[in-house]
Short mmCIF file of C-alpha atoms in Angstrom, two decimals:
data_model
loop_
_atom_site.label_atom_id
_atom_site.label_comp_id
_atom_site.label_asym_id
_atom_site.label_seq_id
_atom_site.Cartn_x
_atom_site.Cartn_y
_atom_site.Cartn_z
CA MET U 885 0.00 0.00 0.00
CA ALA U 886 1.30 3.49 -0.89
CA ALA U 887 2.46 5.78 1.87
CA GLN U 888 -0.03 8.32 3.18
CA LEU U 889 1.12 11.90 3.79
CA PHE U 890 -0.34 13.73 6.77
CA ALA U 891 0.11 17.30 8.04
CA ALA U 892 0.06 18.29 11.73
CA ILE U 893 -0.32 21.97 12.66
CA ASP U 894 0.36 23.27 16.16
CA VAL U 895 -0.90 26.77 16.97
CA GLY U 896 1.08 27.24 20.16
CA SER U 897 1.58 30.07 22.61
CA PHE U 898 4.92 31.12 21.14
CA LYS U 899 5.13 29.52 17.72
CA LEU U 900 3.31 28.03 14.74
CA GLU U 901 4.57 24.64 13.61
CA LEU U 902 3.87 22.38 10.66
CA GLY U 903 4.98 18.77 10.52
CA ILE U 904 4.68 16.63 7.40
CA TYR U 905 4.56 12.90 8.15
CA GLU U 906 4.68 9.74 6.10
CA ILE U 907 2.43 6.96 7.40
CA THR U 908 2.71 3.36 6.22
CA ALA U 909 1.34 0.11 7.61
CA LYS U 910 4.83 -1.42 7.57
CA ASN U 911 6.96 1.39 8.99
CA GLY U 912 4.43 3.36 10.99
CA LEU U 913 5.08 7.10 11.33
CA ARG U 914 8.02 9.12 10.01
CA GLN U 915 8.48 12.90 9.90
CA ILE U 916 9.75 14.12 6.55
CA ASP U 917 9.54 17.90 6.97
CA HIS U 918 9.15 20.48 9.73
CA LEU U 919 8.50 24.22 9.59
CA ARG U 920 8.42 26.61 12.53
CA HIS U 921 7.57 30.31 12.91
CA VAL U 922 7.98 32.19 16.21
CA ILE U 923 4.94 34.30 17.11
CA ALA U 924 4.16 35.42 20.66
CA LEU U 925 0.41 34.78 20.81
CA GLY U 926 0.65 34.03 24.50
CA LYS U 927 2.22 37.39 25.31
CA ASN U 928 -1.00 39.11 24.21
CA THR U 929 -3.25 36.62 25.94
CA TYR U 930 -1.51 36.79 29.31
CA SER U 931 -1.23 40.59 29.33
CA THR U 932 -4.55 41.74 27.75
CA GLY U 933 -6.72 38.61 27.58
CA LYS U 934 -6.97 38.93 23.79
CA ILE U 935 -4.85 38.31 20.70
CA SER U 936 -4.29 41.52 18.71
CA TYR U 937 -5.31 41.99 15.10
CA GLU U 938 -1.66 42.40 14.06
CA LEU U 939 -0.82 38.95 15.43
CA ILE U 940 -3.99 37.47 13.92
CA ASP U 941 -2.95 38.84 10.53
CA GLU U 942 0.58 37.47 10.90
CA MET U 943 -0.77 34.10 12.01
CA CYS U 944 -3.08 33.85 8.99
CA ARG U 945 -0.26 34.76 6.60
CA ILE U 946 1.97 32.01 8.02
CA LEU U 947 -0.84 29.48 7.93
CA GLU U 948 -1.44 30.38 4.27
CA GLU U 949 2.21 29.47 3.66
CA PHE U 950 1.66 26.21 5.53
CA VAL U 951 -1.25 25.44 3.19
CA LYS U 952 1.02 25.92 0.17
CA VAL U 953 3.55 23.49 1.65
CA MET U 954 0.78 20.96 2.38
CA LYS U 955 -0.41 21.20 -1.23
CA SER U 956 3.12 20.74 -2.55
CA TYR U 957 3.37 17.48 -0.61
CA GLN U 958 -0.18 16.51 -1.65
CA VAL U 959 -1.12 15.55 1.90
CA SER U 960 -4.24 13.43 2.15
CA ASP U 961 -5.37 14.76 5.54
CA TYR U 962 -4.40 17.18 8.31
CA ARG U 963 -5.19 18.15 11.88
CA ALA U 964 -4.72 21.65 13.30
CA TYR U 965 -4.83 22.14 17.05
CA ALA U 966 -4.45 25.24 19.23
CA THR U 967 -3.39 25.17 22.87
CA THR U 968 -3.14 27.46 25.90
CA ALA U 969 -2.88 30.94 24.33
CA MET U 970 -5.85 30.40 22.04
CA ARG U 971 -7.78 28.57 24.73
CA LEU U 972 -7.49 31.53 27.11
CA ALA U 973 -8.03 34.31 24.55
CA LYS U 974 -11.41 36.01 24.94
CA ASN U 975 -11.66 36.52 21.18
CA ASN U 976 -10.71 32.97 20.18
CA GLN U 977 -13.95 32.24 18.29
CA ILE U 978 -13.44 35.32 16.11
CA ILE U 979 -9.84 34.26 15.45
CA LEU U 980 -10.79 30.70 14.53
CA GLU U 981 -13.35 31.98 12.04
CA GLN U 982 -10.83 34.36 10.46
CA ILE U 983 -8.36 31.49 10.09
CA ARG U 984 -11.03 29.31 8.45
CA VAL U 985 -12.14 32.02 6.01
CA ARG U 986 -8.64 33.23 5.07
CA THR U 987 -6.77 29.92 4.95
CA GLY U 988 -9.36 27.16 4.78
CA ILE U 989 -7.86 25.54 7.88
CA SER U 990 -10.22 24.43 10.63
CA VAL U 991 -8.43 24.72 13.99
CA LYS U 992 -9.63 22.84 17.06
CA VAL U 993 -8.85 24.32 20.47
CA LEU U 994 -7.70 21.55 22.79
CA SER U 995 -8.54 21.34 26.45
CA ASN U 996 -5.51 20.99 28.69
CA SER U 997 -6.23 17.29 29.32
CA GLU U 998 -6.50 16.58 25.58
CA GLN U 999 -3.25 18.44 24.95
CA ARG U 1000 -1.37 16.45 27.59
CA LEU U 1001 -2.63 13.12 26.28
CA LEU U 1002 -1.29 14.01 22.84
CA THR U 1003 2.15 14.70 24.28
CA TYR U 1004 2.09 11.32 26.06
CA LYS U 1005 1.26 9.62 22.77
CA ALA U 1006 4.22 11.39 21.18
CA ILE U 1007 6.47 10.06 23.96
CA ALA U 1008 5.00 6.57 23.54
CA MET U 1009 6.16 6.60 19.90
CA LYS U 1010 9.56 5.83 21.46
CA GLU U 1011 7.86 2.78 22.84
CA SER U 1012 10.65 0.59 24.18
CA GLU U 1013 12.25 3.45 26.12
CA PHE U 1014 8.92 4.79 27.43
CA GLN U 1015 7.68 1.40 28.67
CA LYS U 1016 11.01 0.67 30.33
CA ILE U 1017 11.22 3.99 32.17
CA ILE U 1018 7.66 4.09 33.56
CA GLN U 1019 8.02 0.71 35.27
CA LYS U 1020 9.66 2.67 38.10
CA GLY U 1021 8.34 5.83 39.71
CA THR U 1022 8.36 8.42 36.93
CA ALA U 1023 7.17 12.01 36.54
CA ILE U 1024 6.48 13.49 33.12
CA VAL U 1025 7.18 17.21 33.43
CA ASP U 1026 5.91 19.43 30.63
CA VAL U 1027 7.03 23.04 31.04
CA SER U 1028 5.37 25.17 28.39
CA PHE U 1029 4.77 28.85 27.78
CA GLY U 1030 1.36 28.96 29.44
CA SER U 1031 1.55 26.39 32.25
CA MET U 1032 3.29 23.23 33.40
CA GLN U 1033 1.96 19.72 33.86
CA ILE U 1034 3.26 17.06 36.23
CA SER U 1035 2.03 13.50 35.64
CA LEU U 1036 3.07 10.63 37.90
CA PHE U 1037 3.47 7.08 36.58
CA ASP U 1038 4.08 4.02 38.73
CA LYS U 1039 4.40 0.47 37.36
CA ASP U 1040 3.00 1.41 33.94
CA SER U 1041 -0.03 3.21 35.42
CA LEU U 1042 -0.83 6.91 35.47
CA VAL U 1043 -1.28 7.76 39.14
CA SER U 1044 -2.13 11.45 38.85
CA THR U 1045 -1.77 14.45 36.60
CA GLN U 1046 -1.97 18.08 37.63
CA ASN U 1047 -1.69 21.40 35.83
CA LEU U 1048 0.18 24.21 37.62
CA PRO U 1049 0.23 27.93 36.73
CA LEU U 1050 3.99 27.91 36.12
CA GLY U 1051 4.26 28.65 32.42
CA VAL U 1052 7.36 30.67 31.57
CA MET U 1053 5.37 33.44 29.89
CA ALA U 1054 3.09 33.70 32.91
CA ILE U 1055 6.19 34.07 35.10
CA GLY U 1056 7.56 36.63 32.65
CA THR U 1057 4.38 38.66 33.01
CA ILE U 1058 4.87 38.74 36.79
CA LEU U 1059 8.49 39.87 36.41
CA SER U 1060 7.51 42.62 33.96
CA LYS U 1061 5.29 44.15 36.63
CA ILE U 1062 7.97 44.11 39.34
CA PRO U 1063 10.74 46.70 38.86
CA VAL U 1064 13.83 44.77 39.96
CA HIS U 1065 17.41 44.39 38.77
CA SER U 1066 18.17 41.40 36.56
CA TRP U 1067 20.32 39.80 39.28
CA MET U 1068 17.23 39.66 41.55
CA GLN U 1069 15.02 37.93 39.00
CA ARG U 1070 16.28 34.44 39.82
CA SER U 1071 15.30 34.86 43.47
CA ILE U 1072 11.78 36.04 42.56
CA ILE U 1073 11.28 33.19 40.08
CA GLU U 1074 12.40 30.66 42.69
CA GLU U 1075 9.93 32.07 45.21
CA VAL U 1076 7.05 31.78 42.72
CA VAL U 1077 8.04 28.23 41.77
CA ASP U 1078 8.59 27.13 45.39
CA LYS U 1079 5.12 28.31 46.35
CA GLU U 1080 3.33 26.28 43.66
CA LEU U 1081 5.50 23.18 43.98
CA GLY U 1082 5.19 23.25 47.77
CA THR U 1083 1.42 22.97 47.52
CA TYR U 1084 1.71 20.25 44.89
CA LYS U 1085 4.12 18.21 47.03
CA LYS U 1086 1.80 18.26 50.04
CA MET U 1087 -1.14 17.08 47.96
CA TYR U 1088 0.41 14.52 45.62
CA LEU U 1089 3.82 13.37 46.89
CA LYS U 1090 3.36 12.96 50.63
CA ASP U 1091 1.89 9.43 50.45
CA ARG U 1092 4.54 8.31 47.98
CA ASP U 1093 7.28 9.40 50.35
CA LEU U 1094 5.66 7.62 53.30
CA LYS U 1095 5.42 4.39 51.31
CA ASN U 1096 9.01 4.70 50.08
CA ARG U 1097 7.83 4.77 46.47
CA GLY U 1098 9.91 7.65 45.27
CA ILE U 1099 10.32 9.11 41.80
CA LYS U 1100 13.42 7.76 40.11
CA ASN U 1101 13.00 9.24 36.63
CA LEU U 1102 11.87 12.48 35.06
CA ILE U 1103 10.69 12.70 31.45
CA ALA U 1104 11.20 16.34 30.44
CA ILE U 1105 9.17 17.64 27.51
CA GLY U 1106 8.18 20.95 25.97
CA GLU U 1107 9.63 23.35 23.41
CA LEU U 1108 11.98 25.00 25.90
CA VAL U 1109 13.67 21.83 27.09
CA LEU U 1110 14.75 21.14 23.51
CA TYR U 1111 16.84 24.33 23.58
CA LEU U 1112 18.21 23.47 27.01
CA ALA U 1113 19.11 19.96 25.94
CA ARG U 1114 20.82 21.05 22.73
CA ASP U 1115 23.24 23.17 24.75
CA GLU U 1116 23.44 20.76 27.66
CA VAL U 1117 25.26 18.08 25.66
CA ASP U 1118 28.22 20.40 25.11
CA TYR U 1119 28.16 21.64 28.69
CA VAL U 1120 28.09 18.19 30.31
CA ALA U 1121 31.10 17.13 28.25
CA SER U 1122 32.96 20.28 29.31
CA TYR U 1123 31.81 19.94 32.93
CA ARG U 1124 33.32 16.45 33.09
CA GLY U 1125 36.56 17.62 31.57
CA LYS U 1126 36.09 15.90 28.21
CA ASN U 1127 37.27 17.38 24.97
CA THR U 1128 35.59 14.73 22.84
CA ALA U 1129 31.94 13.85 22.28
CA LEU U 1130 30.16 11.92 25.02
CA THR U 1131 30.34 8.17 24.81
CA ALA U 1132 27.40 6.16 23.51
CA GLY U 1133 24.64 5.81 26.07
CA GLU U 1134 25.70 8.83 28.15
CA SER U 1135 24.04 11.51 26.08
CA GLN U 1136 22.89 12.01 22.54
CA GLY U 1137 21.83 15.25 20.88
CA THR U 1138 18.16 16.06 21.32
CA TRP U 1139 17.66 18.52 18.51
CA MET U 1140 15.06 17.42 15.94
CA GLY U 1141 13.91 14.35 17.78
CA ALA U 1142 16.85 12.28 18.98
CA THR U 1143 16.85 11.19 22.61
CA ASP U 1144 18.95 12.27 25.55
CA ARG U 1145 19.55 10.95 29.05
CA VAL U 1146 21.36 12.97 31.67
CA SER U 1147 21.94 12.46 35.37
CA ALA U 1148 20.18 14.75 37.82
CA GLU U 1149 23.55 15.87 39.13
CA ASP U 1150 24.73 17.01 35.70
CA PHE U 1151 21.46 18.77 34.97
CA MET U 1152 21.51 20.67 38.27
CA ALA U 1153 25.04 21.91 37.57
CA TYR U 1154 24.04 22.92 34.07
CA ALA U 1155 20.93 24.80 35.27
CA ASP U 1156 22.98 26.69 37.87
CA ARG U 1157 25.42 27.78 35.21
CA LEU U 1158 22.66 28.98 32.89
CA CYS U 1159 21.03 30.99 35.68
CA GLN U 1160 24.27 32.91 36.17
CA MET U 1161 24.33 34.07 32.55
CA SER U 1162 23.21 37.52 31.46
CA GLN U 1163 20.47 37.83 28.87
CA ASP U 1164 23.03 38.77 26.21
CA GLN U 1165 25.06 35.66 27.03
CA ILE U 1166 21.93 33.48 26.78
CA GLU U 1167 21.06 35.00 23.39
CA GLU U 1168 24.54 34.30 22.07
CA ARG U 1169 24.83 30.83 23.61
CA PHE U 1170 21.48 29.55 22.34
CA GLY U 1171 21.17 31.58 19.15
CA VAL U 1172 17.77 33.03 20.09
CA ASN U 1173 16.27 36.50 20.12
CA ALA U 1174 15.80 38.61 23.26
CA GLY U 1175 12.17 37.58 23.73
CA TYR U 1176 13.02 33.89 23.72
CA ALA U 1177 16.14 34.34 25.85
CA THR U 1178 14.06 35.69 28.75
CA LEU U 1179 12.12 32.41 28.85
CA LEU U 1180 15.03 29.97 29.16
CA MET U 1181 16.12 30.88 32.69
CA PRO U 1182 12.61 30.39 34.18
CA ALA U 1183 12.39 27.04 32.37
CA ALA U 1184 15.73 25.90 33.79
CA ILE U 1185 14.71 26.99 37.30
CA ILE U 1186 11.39 25.13 37.09
CA PHE U 1187 13.03 21.90 35.95
CA ARG U 1188 15.74 22.29 38.61
CA LYS U 1189 13.15 22.76 41.36
CA VAL U 1190 11.21 19.69 40.19
CA VAL U 1191 14.40 17.62 40.38
CA GLU U 1192 14.96 18.88 43.95
CA MET U 1193 11.34 18.18 44.93
CA THR U 1194 11.20 14.64 43.56
CA GLY U 1195 14.75 13.49 44.24
CA ALA U 1196 14.86 12.00 40.73
CA GLU U 1197 18.12 10.39 39.65
CA MET U 1198 17.79 10.49 35.87
CA ILE U 1199 16.24 12.84 33.31
CA TRP U 1200 15.15 11.60 29.90
CA ILE U 1201 14.50 14.18 27.18
CA PRO U 1202 12.74 12.33 24.34
CA GLY U 1203 12.87 15.31 21.97
CA ILE U 1204 9.20 15.25 20.97
CA ARG U 1205 6.97 18.07 19.79
CA MET U 1206 3.24 18.67 19.80
CA CYS U 1207 3.08 17.87 16.09
CA ASP U 1208 4.44 14.38 16.85
CA GLY U 1209 1.52 13.78 19.19
CA ILE U 1210 -1.01 15.05 16.66
CA ALA U 1211 0.42 12.73 14.00
CA SER U 1212 0.59 9.71 16.31
CA GLU U 1213 -3.05 10.17 17.35
CA TYR U 1214 -4.09 10.36 13.70
CA ALA U 1215 -2.04 7.29 12.74
CA GLN U 1216 -3.61 5.41 15.65
CA SER U 1217 -7.12 6.45 14.55
CA ILE U 1218 -6.60 5.00 11.05
CA LYS U 1219 -5.06 1.84 12.55
CA LYS U 1220 -1.57 2.41 11.18
CA LEU U 1221 0.02 2.78 14.62
CA ASN U 1222 -0.55 0.69 17.74
CA PHE U 1223 0.65 1.38 21.26
CA SER U 1224 1.28 -1.37 23.77
CA HIS U 1225 0.53 1.18 26.49
CA SER U 1226 -3.23 1.63 27.04
CA PHE U 1227 -4.17 5.31 27.21
CA ASP U 1228 -7.81 4.42 27.99
CA ASP U 1229 -6.49 2.67 31.10
CA ASP U 1230 -4.73 5.92 32.04
CA ILE U 1231 -8.08 7.72 31.84
CA THR U 1232 -9.92 5.19 34.00
CA PHE U 1233 -6.99 4.99 36.45
CA ALA U 1234 -7.10 8.78 36.85
CA ALA U 1235 -10.85 8.54 37.51
CA ARG U 1236 -10.28 5.86 40.15
CA ASN U 1237 -7.73 8.04 41.92
CA MET U 1238 -10.21 10.88 41.83
CA ALA U 1239 -12.87 8.57 43.34
CA LYS U 1240 -10.41 7.60 46.07
CA ARG U 1241 -9.82 11.27 46.84
CA TYR U 1242 -13.57 11.80 47.31
CA ARG U 1243 -14.06 8.47 49.10
CA CYS U 1244 -16.49 6.93 46.63
CA GLY U 1245 -14.44 4.07 45.23
CA GLY U 1246 -15.70 1.15 47.35
CA SER U 1247 -17.33 -2.17 46.48
CA HIS U 1248 -20.63 -0.49 45.53
CA ALA U 1249 -18.94 1.72 42.94
CA GLN U 1250 -17.08 -1.28 41.52
CA CYS U 1251 -20.32 -3.23 41.25
CA VAL U 1252 -22.16 -0.34 39.57
CA GLU U 1253 -19.29 0.05 37.11
CA LYS U 1254 -19.41 -3.66 36.21
CA LEU U 1255 -23.20 -3.67 35.82
CA ALA U 1256 -23.24 -0.46 33.78
CA LEU U 1257 -20.74 -1.87 31.28
CA GLU U 1258 -22.67 -5.14 31.04
CA LEU U 1259 -25.87 -3.19 30.33
CA PHE U 1260 -24.06 -1.14 27.69
CA ASP U 1261 -22.72 -4.25 25.96
CA VAL U 1262 -25.93 -6.28 25.97
CA MET U 1263 -27.91 -3.33 24.56
CA LYS U 1264 -25.36 -2.36 21.91
CA LYS U 1265 -27.84 -2.74 19.04
CA HIS U 1266 -30.40 -0.58 20.80
CA HIS U 1267 -28.45 2.44 22.04
CA GLY U 1268 -26.20 3.10 19.00
CA LEU U 1269 -23.34 4.45 21.12
CA SER U 1270 -19.63 4.05 20.42
CA SER U 1271 -16.76 2.62 22.45
CA ARG U 1272 -15.88 6.18 23.45
CA GLU U 1273 -19.30 6.60 25.11
CA ARG U 1274 -18.71 3.26 26.83
CA LEU U 1275 -15.58 4.75 28.37
CA LEU U 1276 -17.50 7.87 29.47
CA LEU U 1277 -20.17 5.66 31.08
CA GLN U 1278 -17.43 3.80 32.93
CA ILE U 1279 -16.00 7.07 34.27
CA ALA U 1280 -19.49 8.22 35.32
CA ALA U 1281 -20.02 4.93 37.18
CA ILE U 1282 -16.66 5.25 38.95
CA LEU U 1283 -17.47 8.81 40.06
CA HIS U 1284 -21.22 8.57 40.58
CA GLY U 1285 -20.95 8.89 44.37
CA CYS U 1286 -18.38 11.69 44.60
CA GLY U 1287 -20.96 14.38 45.46
CA LYS U 1288 -21.58 12.78 48.86
CA PHE U 1289 -18.13 13.97 49.91
CA ILE U 1290 -19.63 17.49 49.97
CA SER U 1291 -23.28 16.87 50.81
CA THR U 1292 -25.56 13.90 51.37
CA ARG U 1293 -28.62 15.92 50.34
CA ASN U 1294 -27.58 17.77 47.19
CA THR U 1295 -25.25 15.10 45.83
CA GLY U 1296 -26.06 15.56 42.12
CA ASP U 1297 -25.12 19.23 41.89
CA CYS U 1298 -22.10 18.72 44.15
CA ALA U 1299 -20.87 15.87 41.94
CA TYR U 1300 -21.35 18.02 38.84
CA ASN U 1301 -19.23 20.80 40.33
CA ILE U 1302 -16.49 18.40 41.45
CA ILE U 1303 -16.19 16.78 38.02
CA MET U 1304 -16.26 20.07 36.13
CA ALA U 1305 -13.56 21.49 38.41
CA THR U 1306 -11.27 18.46 38.09
CA GLU U 1307 -9.13 17.69 35.08
CA ILE U 1308 -9.43 14.12 33.78
CA ILE U 1309 -6.56 13.29 31.46
CA GLY U 1310 -7.61 12.63 27.87
CA LEU U 1311 -11.14 14.03 28.12
CA SER U 1312 -12.23 17.17 26.32
CA HIS U 1313 -14.22 19.84 28.13
CA GLU U 1314 -17.36 18.61 26.34
CA GLU U 1315 -16.76 15.00 27.38
CA ARG U 1316 -16.14 15.99 30.99
CA LYS U 1317 -19.38 17.98 30.90
CA LEU U 1318 -21.23 14.96 29.55
CA VAL U 1319 -19.91 12.79 32.41
CA ALA U 1320 -20.81 15.49 34.94
CA ASN U 1321 -24.37 15.76 33.61
CA VAL U 1322 -24.86 11.99 33.70
CA VAL U 1323 -23.66 11.83 37.31
CA ARG U 1324 -25.85 14.81 38.23
CA CYS U 1325 -28.98 13.38 36.60
CA TYR U 1326 -28.81 9.69 37.49
CA GLY U 1327 -30.16 10.26 41.02
CA GLN U 1328 -32.59 13.10 40.39
CA GLU U 1329 -35.18 14.27 37.89
CA PHE U 1330 -33.79 14.25 34.36
CA ASP U 1331 -33.20 17.61 32.69
CA TYR U 1332 -34.96 17.34 29.32
CA ASP U 1333 -33.49 20.69 28.26
CA ASP U 1334 -30.18 18.95 27.57
CA ASP U 1335 -30.20 18.38 23.82
CA ASP U 1336 -27.40 15.76 23.90
CA THR U 1337 -29.23 12.44 23.60
CA ARG U 1338 -26.11 10.67 24.86
CA VAL U 1339 -26.72 12.15 28.30
CA ALA U 1340 -30.19 10.60 28.42
CA LYS U 1341 -28.96 7.19 27.26
CA LEU U 1342 -26.00 7.03 29.64
CA THR U 1343 -28.13 8.35 32.51
CA ALA U 1344 -30.68 5.58 31.94
CA LEU U 1345 -27.94 2.94 31.94
CA LEU U 1346 -26.28 4.34 35.08
CA ARG U 1347 -29.61 4.59 36.90
CA MET U 1348 -30.38 0.96 36.15
CA ALA U 1349 -26.90 -0.20 37.18
CA ASN U 1350 -27.17 1.71 40.46
CA GLY U 1351 -30.68 0.32 41.06
CA LEU U 1352 -29.42 -3.23 40.63
CA ASP U 1353 -27.16 -2.63 43.66
CA ARG U 1354 -29.66 -0.55 45.61
CA SER U 1355 -28.82 -2.38 48.85
CA HIS U 1356 -25.05 -1.87 48.33
CA LYS U 1357 -24.62 -5.62 48.98
CA GLN U 1358 -23.69 -6.68 45.42
CA LYS U 1359 -26.58 -9.14 45.15
CA MET U 1360 -26.64 -8.81 41.35
CA GLU U 1361 -22.88 -9.01 40.87
CA ASN U 1362 -23.13 -12.31 38.98
CA CYS U 1363 -26.47 -11.78 37.26
CA ARG U 1364 -27.01 -12.56 33.56
CA MET U 1365 -28.48 -10.14 31.05
CA ALA U 1366 -30.14 -10.96 27.73
CA MET U 1367 -32.42 -9.27 25.22
CA LYS U 1368 -35.65 -11.23 24.67
CA GLY U 1369 -38.15 -9.61 22.37
CA GLY U 1370 -38.79 -6.12 23.66
CA GLU U 1371 -37.45 -6.85 27.11
CA LEU U 1372 -34.10 -6.72 28.86
CA VAL U 1373 -34.21 -9.77 31.11
CA ILE U 1374 -31.88 -9.69 34.11
CA THR U 1375 -31.64 -13.05 35.86
CA THR U 1376 -29.98 -13.67 39.21
CA ASP U 1377 -29.03 -16.81 41.18
CA TYR U 1378 -29.02 -14.85 44.45
CA ASP U 1379 -31.12 -16.87 46.91
CA GLY U 1380 -31.69 -14.11 49.45
CA ASP U 1381 -34.17 -11.25 49.53
CA ILE U 1382 -34.01 -8.90 46.51
CA SER U 1383 -37.07 -6.79 47.35
CA LEU U 1384 -35.05 -3.56 47.43
CA GLU U 1385 -33.52 -4.27 44.01
CA LEU U 1386 -36.93 -5.15 42.54
CA PHE U 1387 -38.30 -1.87 43.82
CA ALA U 1388 -35.34 0.09 42.42
CA VAL U 1389 -35.68 -1.53 38.98
CA SER U 1390 -39.40 -0.77 38.89
CA PHE U 1391 -38.60 2.83 39.85
CA CYS U 1392 -36.10 3.14 36.94
CA GLU U 1393 -38.25 1.20 34.51
CA GLY U 1394 -40.30 4.10 33.12
CA PHE U 1395 -37.34 6.30 32.17
CA PHE U 1396 -35.39 3.32 30.79
CA GLU U 1397 -38.28 2.28 28.55
CA GLU U 1398 -38.85 5.88 27.45
CA ILE U 1399 -35.24 6.24 26.30
CA PHE U 1400 -34.67 2.83 24.69
CA GLY U 1401 -38.13 1.41 24.04
CA ILE U 1402 -37.01 -1.61 26.06
CA LYS U 1403 -38.63 -2.85 29.28
CA PRO U 1404 -36.21 -4.10 32.00
CA VAL U 1405 -37.28 -7.19 33.91
CA LEU U 1406 -35.50 -8.51 37.00
CA LYS U 1407 -36.20 -12.13 37.96
CA LYS U 1408 -34.76 -14.94 40.04
CA LYS U 1409 -33.66 -18.14 38.36
CA ARG U 1410 -36.00 -20.96 39.17
CA ARG U 1411 -34.42 -23.81 41.06
CA GLY U 1412 -35.31 -27.37 40.17
#
């Protein structure tokens, strides 16, 4: 089969990037071209809340050039995603429409959780290294222009992920409003970083320390770390007194996608040296303009502080970009790229940790989750929902009791607020809202004003699953479900009293039949 050409466009906070990729069933994904244009969209967003017309015009002109390149390669498909700067801009809908009209490119604004999942997929393209590293305690640290993300992995599972307001442009905005000498800037940056990381450590690292399950590895990603790593190779060699290139396995150049490993000790020494440079020295050393040079010291400080906080021993810089994640997701969607790591499991694992935090992850929640998925599967021909909605139902079942952490009377609204305020890795804002509405509605009167029919269907399934464990004693845990005519027959071998479950099913019956046109029937198996 001929190779397919795909274009990935990243509308970032500080640059526009285009990646051209070749996708084949045999060789998977390979980048064949890369274009990059620096444009400080985030500077406008963080200072005024909007992106100026001048920058919009420049952005459209560059995207028009990207379109010409895409046509020259005769790409068969593309994806264009925007991240933090566009997400936070008050005038983003106007900008997206101008881009569409002027260039023909449709840009999707990613939620933070969607953006982070894409970066993880880009890392997972280096599969053997990624799977090996995350078997031990590992933190993926993504320092970007708008924010930073810390995600903890332990034994191949995503334990937690949290977004912190420590983007280098956000820090730069703070510094611009404080009239201090350049030699004082490092101290101010460290104070800002210490404050945010101190809170994070108390919330997410305390238990790990107590259980002696420390973080051994850091995976450092983001545009800025590529610049740091490119220079770091030369510095580490000099720091160790070597006049030749580093030996194989010690460090390899990171620029344009190669990988690099460095010890925490070497990185700390390198970061200290960078922080002692003047801005002119940084510009000359890294070959960047003044605007970019001001961002490298905050990035180095943030990474250094994370190393101190975690006690990590090794830093891996995989050299990936956002465009790599966009391309890998697309290749996966057309079944030309498979990951051994399950990203759906990361999503459900994050939901389970969230349920643990709000004390709703007991045996009842596990039973409701199992029953809800069984209902979904047995009624597949009748609800018309996809595997993605099955995952969202599973998350709703895991979290359906979280509102009781706040109130035992107004649990639905409390649960809605908790879910909407909590980032769930890999879910868009719309998907998180769908889950929140299902959890809000399953235990109270359904809101017919919601025009998303998926909410009604998933609510009906979750209500029935919860009703089947109304006593919280898992009496229906091993029941059997089958479609017979116009009925959903649920048969149980449980030989005790199921009066409460029968009542709950009859209570849910009307709404269930209204949504699916199917009558649920709960019965005991007759014993000979």
